[in-house]
Amino acid sequence: MQLDGPTLQMISGLIVILCGVSFIFNTALNRNDPPGRLWSLAFVAGIMVAVGYGVYIVSDEAWWSITFANASLVVAVGALWSGSRVYNGRGSGFAVVGGLALVVAVISLLPGADGGEWVGAAPLWLVVALMGALGGYEALRGRLRRNVNGRIFSIVLFIVALFYSGRAIAFTVEGVDSATFTTYFSSGTTSILNMGLIVTVCVATSILRAERVGSNAVGDITVGIHSAAGVLSGTAFQQAATDHLQRAERAELGLAVIGADIDNLPEINTAFGRVTGDEAIARFADTLRGSAPLMAQIGHPAAGRFYVLAAVGSATEALTIVQRMQNALVDGPLGESYQIRLTASFGIADTFDHGYDLAALSAASGRAIDVVKRRGGNDIAVTTEAAAAAREPGLREL
């Protein structure tokens, strides 16, 4: 049996509707969280895409349905990106999605009834490719990065970006009647690809949402002013550290912000499970509590990232503190059954070079951590004042 393009489109639309209804009802009845709502919007928009293109297949006089479907497709892929940002604890950025959808709608609407099936296709596909690339990149960051389903989600969105980029190029350069477009980017081929990607996205996002609600990582749970790892949460640390910095500035005393990031935490989660990853985070927090100066403030903004604010008389003293943390970290394995020895990347920024602004100090120590990560981790870097203007020259390797 041979299926033509319109038939494959209808089957693809049916799969979108089935997956979308399942995900939307699960969100509404069981796990109504912000990322889930945005991902549900993506499925709602996907259903609208199927309806819009389906109406045009039934009646080509309903030219307006193409405009409706084109704008909905931008919202569908854009909402996946937006939901990923919220999952990672960032702003949704949905205004960008709405703006791009409006632009695509206007481009598709301008030709009116003479636009035909492919009206606004090239701009639409380029915008979809952009949203897919942004979504794939976002799925490799933050909390999504440490989850295997986040990586699967990322792969799907990058495939969307690559496919629709190629489709836009082939459409613009060779046209819809060319052999390249007909073979690789026709409506039938696109429908087949969409069917596989839609099911994969539905499964991946459902698991991600369930894990987010049911078993958050240690770094993402707060108990009062503390994270579940037993040190200050990100918000509490920011408040306490800001107060200490203001008082230190008046007294002209030195402080250092020491950033620490557990090496290979996503790989530990993937290889041994989230329970082991949470154990690694908790043990690392306990190591910091035991090796940091007694009156130091220890913050835990998320996952494997920690910050320590300690009083120091010089940059050398801050380095001594970090070396003591490193030595304490390798004293024992993570657990008897795993024999994992944790390592971490450390970055130091002090008030002698960066002043008493917490944001500047945190950003500087974060840059140092990034440099250590690029070198393979398990090391220390100190940012100097020049790091604000140039990345590498302002870093002192140790």
PDB file of N, CA, C and O in Angstrom, residues 185-229:
ATOM      1  N   PHE A 185      12.319  16.534   1.385  1.00  0.00           N
ATOM      2  CA  PHE A 185      11.631  17.557   2.169  1.00  0.00           C
ATOM      3  C   PHE A 185      10.170  17.741   1.777  1.00  0.00           C
ATOM      4  O   PHE A 185       9.570  18.758   2.096  1.00  0.00           O
ATOM      5  N   SER A 186       9.587  16.775   1.121  1.00  0.00           N
ATOM      6  CA  SER A 186       8.187  16.879   0.735  1.00  0.00           C
ATOM      7  C   SER A 186       7.287  16.770   1.955  1.00  0.00           C
ATOM      8  O   SER A 186       7.734  16.430   3.069  1.00  0.00           O
ATOM      9  N   SER A 187       6.016  17.027   1.758  1.00  0.00           N
ATOM     10  CA  SER A 187       5.054  16.939   2.866  1.00  0.00           C
ATOM     11  C   SER A 187       4.999  15.533   3.451  1.00  0.00           C
ATOM     12  O   SER A 187       4.885  15.342   4.667  1.00  0.00           O
ATOM     13  N   GLY A 188       5.076  14.505   2.571  1.00  0.00           N
ATOM     14  CA  GLY A 188       5.042  13.132   3.059  1.00  0.00           C
ATOM     15  C   GLY A 188       6.241  12.792   3.918  1.00  0.00           C
ATOM     16  O   GLY A 188       6.114  12.197   5.002  1.00  0.00           O
ATOM     17  N   THR A 189       7.438  13.178   3.439  1.00  0.00           N
ATOM     18  CA  THR A 189       8.654  12.922   4.217  1.00  0.00           C
ATOM     19  C   THR A 189       8.616  13.652   5.550  1.00  0.00           C
ATOM     20  O   THR A 189       8.984  13.100   6.600  1.00  0.00           O
ATOM     21  N   THR A 190       8.164  14.903   5.522  1.00  0.00           N
ATOM     22  CA  THR A 190       8.067  15.693   6.746  1.00  0.00           C
ATOM     23  C   THR A 190       7.092  15.051   7.727  1.00  0.00           C
ATOM     24  O   THR A 190       7.345  15.010   8.942  1.00  0.00           O
ATOM     25  N   SER A 191       5.992  14.534   7.214  1.00  0.00           N
ATOM     26  CA  SER A 191       4.999  13.900   8.093  1.00  0.00           C
ATOM     27  C   SER A 191       5.566  12.660   8.768  1.00  0.00           C
ATOM     28  O   SER A 191       5.333  12.422   9.959  1.00  0.00           O
ATOM     29  N   ILE A 192       6.320  11.855   8.021  1.00  0.00           N
ATOM     30  CA  ILE A 192       6.928  10.653   8.600  1.00  0.00           C
ATOM     31  C   ILE A 192       7.907  11.033   9.706  1.00  0.00           C
ATOM     32  O   ILE A 192       7.923  10.439  10.797  1.00  0.00           O
ATOM     33  N   LEU A 193       8.754  12.029   9.436  1.00  0.00           N
ATOM     34  CA  LEU A 193       9.699  12.479  10.462  1.00  0.00           C
ATOM     35  C   LEU A 193       8.962  13.022  11.676  1.00  0.00           C
ATOM     36  O   LEU A 193       9.315  12.708  12.825  1.00  0.00           O
ATOM     37  N   ASN A 194       7.929  13.824  11.438  1.00  0.00           N
ATOM     38  CA  ASN A 194       7.182  14.411  12.548  1.00  0.00           C
ATOM     39  C   ASN A 194       6.561  13.355  13.447  1.00  0.00           C
ATOM     40  O   ASN A 194       6.514  13.521  14.675  1.00  0.00           O
ATOM     41  N   MET A 195       6.092  12.278  12.868  1.00  0.00           N
ATOM     42  CA  MET A 195       5.461  11.225  13.676  1.00  0.00           C
ATOM     43  C   MET A 195       6.436  10.649  14.698  1.00  0.00           C
ATOM     44  O   MET A 195       6.107  10.477  15.873  1.00  0.00           O
ATOM     45  N   GLY A 196       7.663  10.370  14.238  1.00  0.00           N
ATOM     46  CA  GLY A 196       8.661   9.850  15.164  1.00  0.00           C
ATOM     47  C   GLY A 196       9.074  10.860  16.212  1.00  0.00           C
ATOM     48  O   GLY A 196       9.204  10.533  17.405  1.00  0.00           O
ATOM     49  N   LEU A 197       9.257  12.107  15.807  1.00  0.00           N
ATOM     50  CA  LEU A 197       9.701  13.133  16.747  1.00  0.00           C
ATOM     51  C   LEU A 197       8.620  13.467  17.767  1.00  0.00           C
ATOM     52  O   LEU A 197       8.921  13.695  18.944  1.00  0.00           O
ATOM     53  N   ILE A 198       7.363  13.504  17.343  1.00  0.00           N
ATOM     54  CA  ILE A 198       6.272  13.861  18.254  1.00  0.00           C
ATOM     55  C   ILE A 198       6.158  12.834  19.375  1.00  0.00           C
ATOM     56  O   ILE A 198       6.014  13.182  20.555  1.00  0.00           O
ATOM     57  N   VAL A 199       6.195  11.560  19.014  1.00  0.00           N
ATOM     58  CA  VAL A 199       6.096  10.507  20.037  1.00  0.00           C
ATOM     59  C   VAL A 199       7.278  10.594  21.003  1.00  0.00           C
ATOM     60  O   VAL A 199       7.119  10.479  22.222  1.00  0.00           O
ATOM     61  N   THR A 200       8.475  10.814  20.470  1.00  0.00           N
ATOM     62  CA  THR A 200       9.664  10.913  21.319  1.00  0.00           C
ATOM     63  C   THR A 200       9.576  12.099  22.263  1.00  0.00           C
ATOM     64  O   THR A 200       9.888  11.985  23.466  1.00  0.00           O
ATOM     65  N   VAL A 201       9.152  13.244  21.741  1.00  0.00           N
ATOM     66  CA  VAL A 201       8.997  14.437  22.586  1.00  0.00           C
ATOM     67  C   VAL A 201       7.955  14.205  23.663  1.00  0.00           C
ATOM     68  O   VAL A 201       8.146  14.593  24.830  1.00  0.00           O
ATOM     69  N   CYS A 202       6.860  13.577  23.314  1.00  0.00           N
ATOM     70  CA  CYS A 202       5.799  13.317  24.294  1.00  0.00           C
ATOM     71  C   CYS A 202       6.299  12.455  25.439  1.00  0.00           C
ATOM     72  O   CYS A 202       6.055  12.751  26.612  1.00  0.00           O
ATOM     73  N   VAL A 203       7.032  11.390  25.117  1.00  0.00           N
ATOM     74  CA  VAL A 203       7.565  10.496  26.145  1.00  0.00           C
ATOM     75  C   VAL A 203       8.605  11.213  27.005  1.00  0.00           C
ATOM     76  O   VAL A 203       8.577  11.150  28.242  1.00  0.00           O
ATOM     77  N   ALA A 204       9.544  11.919  26.347  1.00  0.00           N
ATOM     78  CA  ALA A 204      10.622  12.582  27.081  1.00  0.00           C
ATOM     79  C   ALA A 204      10.091  13.657  28.014  1.00  0.00           C
ATOM     80  O   ALA A 204      10.482  13.732  29.186  1.00  0.00           O
ATOM     81  N   THR A 205       9.198  14.512  27.513  1.00  0.00           N
ATOM     82  CA  THR A 205       8.675  15.590  28.359  1.00  0.00           C
ATOM     83  C   THR A 205       7.791  15.050  29.479  1.00  0.00           C
ATOM     84  O   THR A 205       7.773  15.613  30.576  1.00  0.00           O
ATOM     85  N   SER A 206       7.071  13.972  29.218  1.00  0.00           N
ATOM     86  CA  SER A 206       6.246  13.376  30.281  1.00  0.00           C
ATOM     87  C   SER A 206       7.115  12.872  31.426  1.00  0.00           C
ATOM     88  O   SER A 206       6.803  13.092  32.607  1.00  0.00           O
ATOM     89  N   ILE A 207       8.220  12.216  31.087  1.00  0.00           N
ATOM     90  CA  ILE A 207       9.128  11.716  32.126  1.00  0.00           C
ATOM     91  C   ILE A 207       9.811  12.871  32.844  1.00  0.00           C
ATOM     92  O   ILE A 207       9.940  12.866  34.086  1.00  0.00           O
ATOM     93  N   LEU A 208      10.230  13.879  32.102  1.00  0.00           N
ATOM     94  CA  LEU A 208      10.878  15.040  32.723  1.00  0.00           C
ATOM     95  C   LEU A 208       9.948  15.724  33.698  1.00  0.00           C
ATOM     96  O   LEU A 208      10.343  16.103  34.809  1.00  0.00           O
ATOM     97  N   ARG A 209       8.710  15.885  33.304  1.00  0.00           N
ATOM     98  CA  ARG A 209       7.738  16.547  34.176  1.00  0.00           C
ATOM     99  C   ARG A 209       7.467  15.708  35.424  1.00  0.00           C
ATOM    100  O   ARG A 209       7.397  16.232  36.527  1.00  0.00           O
ATOM    101  N   ALA A 210       7.341  14.399  35.242  1.00  0.00           N
ATOM    102  CA  ALA A 210       7.099  13.527  36.392  1.00  0.00           C
ATOM    103  C   ALA A 210       8.272  13.555  37.365  1.00  0.00           C
ATOM    104  O   ALA A 210       8.085  13.605  38.584  1.00  0.00           O
ATOM    105  N   GLU A 211       9.496  13.530  36.843  1.00  0.00           N
ATOM    106  CA  GLU A 211      10.670  13.561  37.715  1.00  0.00           C
ATOM    107  C   GLU A 211      10.799  14.903  38.422  1.00  0.00           C
ATOM    108  O   GLU A 211      11.213  14.977  39.568  1.00  0.00           O
ATOM    109  N   ARG A 212      10.419  15.976  37.730  1.00  0.00           N
ATOM    110  CA  ARG A 212      10.524  17.302  38.342  1.00  0.00           C
ATOM    111  C   ARG A 212       9.596  17.428  39.544  1.00  0.00           C
ATOM    112  O   ARG A 212       9.947  17.982  40.571  1.00  0.00           O
ATOM    113  N   VAL A 213       8.388  16.904  39.404  1.00  0.00           N
ATOM    114  CA  VAL A 213       7.416  17.014  40.484  1.00  0.00           C
ATOM    115  C   VAL A 213       7.670  15.981  41.565  1.00  0.00           C
ATOM    116  O   VAL A 213       7.576  16.261  42.757  1.00  0.00           O
ATOM    117  N   GLY A 214       8.039  14.764  41.146  1.00  0.00           N
ATOM    118  CA  GLY A 214       8.101  13.677  42.102  1.00  0.00           C
ATOM    119  C   GLY A 214       9.415  13.478  42.801  1.00  0.00           C
ATOM    120  O   GLY A 214       9.458  13.025  43.936  1.00  0.00           O
ATOM    121  N   SER A 215      10.517  13.803  42.143  1.00  0.00           N
ATOM    122  CA  SER A 215      11.815  13.499  42.760  1.00  0.00           C
ATOM    123  C   SER A 215      12.863  14.497  42.317  1.00  0.00           C
ATOM    124  O   SER A 215      13.766  14.170  41.569  1.00  0.00           O
ATOM    125  N   ASN A 216      12.704  15.736  42.747  1.00  0.00           N
ATOM    126  CA  ASN A 216      13.687  16.753  42.395  1.00  0.00           C
ATOM    127  C   ASN A 216      15.037  16.423  42.988  1.00  0.00           C
ATOM    128  O   ASN A 216      15.142  15.776  44.026  1.00  0.00           O
ATOM    129  N   ALA A 217      16.087  16.915  42.327  1.00  0.00           N
ATOM    130  CA  ALA A 217      17.427  16.720  42.854  1.00  0.00           C
ATOM    131  C   ALA A 217      17.608  17.506  44.137  1.00  0.00           C
ATOM    132  O   ALA A 217      16.888  18.459  44.430  1.00  0.00           O
ATOM    133  N   VAL A 218      18.611  17.112  44.928  1.00  0.00           N
ATOM    134  CA  VAL A 218      18.856  17.739  46.215  1.00  0.00           C
ATOM    135  C   VAL A 218      19.013  19.247  46.072  1.00  0.00           C
ATOM    136  O   VAL A 218      18.537  20.019  46.900  1.00  0.00           O
ATOM    137  N   GLY A 219      19.673  19.675  45.015  1.00  0.00           N
ATOM    138  CA  GLY A 219      19.929  21.096  44.847  1.00  0.00           C
ATOM    139  C   GLY A 219      18.708  21.912  44.503  1.00  0.00           C
ATOM    140  O   GLY A 219      18.757  23.138  44.524  1.00  0.00           O
ATOM    141  N   ASP A 220      17.589  21.265  44.152  1.00  0.00           N
ATOM    142  CA  ASP A 220      16.408  21.988  43.723  1.00  0.00           C
ATOM    143  C   ASP A 220      15.319  22.025  44.787  1.00  0.00           C
ATOM    144  O   ASP A 220      14.235  22.535  44.552  1.00  0.00           O
ATOM    145  N   ILE A 221      15.586  21.489  45.978  1.00  0.00           N
ATOM    146  CA  ILE A 221      14.604  21.447  47.044  1.00  0.00           C
ATOM    147  C   ILE A 221      15.086  22.323  48.184  1.00  0.00           C
ATOM    148  O   ILE A 221      16.256  22.287  48.566  1.00  0.00           O
ATOM    149  N   THR A 222      14.197  23.138  48.722  1.00  0.00           N
ATOM    150  CA  THR A 222      14.552  23.966  49.865  1.00  0.00           C
ATOM    151  C   THR A 222      13.747  23.535  51.081  1.00  0.00           C
ATOM    152  O   THR A 222      12.580  23.156  50.976  1.00  0.00           O
ATOM    153  N   VAL A 223      14.399  23.589  52.229  1.00  0.00           N
ATOM    154  CA  VAL A 223      13.760  23.293  53.506  1.00  0.00           C
ATOM    155  C   VAL A 223      14.017  24.504  54.390  1.00  0.00           C
ATOM    156  O   VAL A 223      15.083  24.641  54.971  1.00  0.00           O
ATOM    157  N   GLY A 224      13.029  25.386  54.461  1.00  0.00           N
ATOM    158  CA  GLY A 224      13.258  26.645  55.157  1.00  0.00           C
ATOM    159  C   GLY A 224      14.251  27.498  54.375  1.00  0.00           C
ATOM    160  O   GLY A 224      14.094  27.734  53.183  1.00  0.00           O
ATOM    161  N   ILE A 225      15.312  27.953  55.045  1.00  0.00           N
ATOM    162  CA  ILE A 225      16.324  28.765  54.365  1.00  0.00           C
ATOM    163  C   ILE A 225      17.426  27.903  53.763  1.00  0.00           C
ATOM    164  O   ILE A 225      18.346  28.424  53.124  1.00  0.00           O
ATOM    165  N   HIS A 226      17.357  26.597  53.954  1.00  0.00           N
ATOM    166  CA  HIS A 226      18.408  25.700  53.477  1.00  0.00           C
ATOM    167  C   HIS A 226      17.947  24.915  52.252  1.00  0.00           C
ATOM    168  O   HIS A 226      16.754  24.699  52.043  1.00  0.00           O
ATOM    169  N   SER A 227      18.918  24.497  51.447  1.00  0.00           N
ATOM    170  CA  SER A 227      18.627  23.478  50.453  1.00  0.00           C
ATOM    171  C   SER A 227      18.571  22.134  51.176  1.00  0.00           C
ATOM    172  O   SER A 227      18.981  22.022  52.333  1.00  0.00           O
ATOM    173  N   ALA A 228      18.071  21.116  50.489  1.00  0.00           N
ATOM    174  CA  ALA A 228      17.973  19.804  51.130  1.00  0.00           C
ATOM    175  C   ALA A 228      19.341  19.219  51.425  1.00  0.00           C
ATOM    176  O   ALA A 228      19.449  18.239  52.170  1.00  0.00           O
ATOM    177  N   ALA A 229      20.401  19.810  50.867  1.00  0.00           N
ATOM    178  CA  ALA A 229      21.753  19.322  51.141  1.00  0.00           C
ATOM    179  C   ALA A 229      22.290  19.837  52.474  1.00  0.00           C
ATOM    180  O   ALA A 229      23.365  19.418  52.914  1.00  0.00           O
TER     181      ALA A 229
END
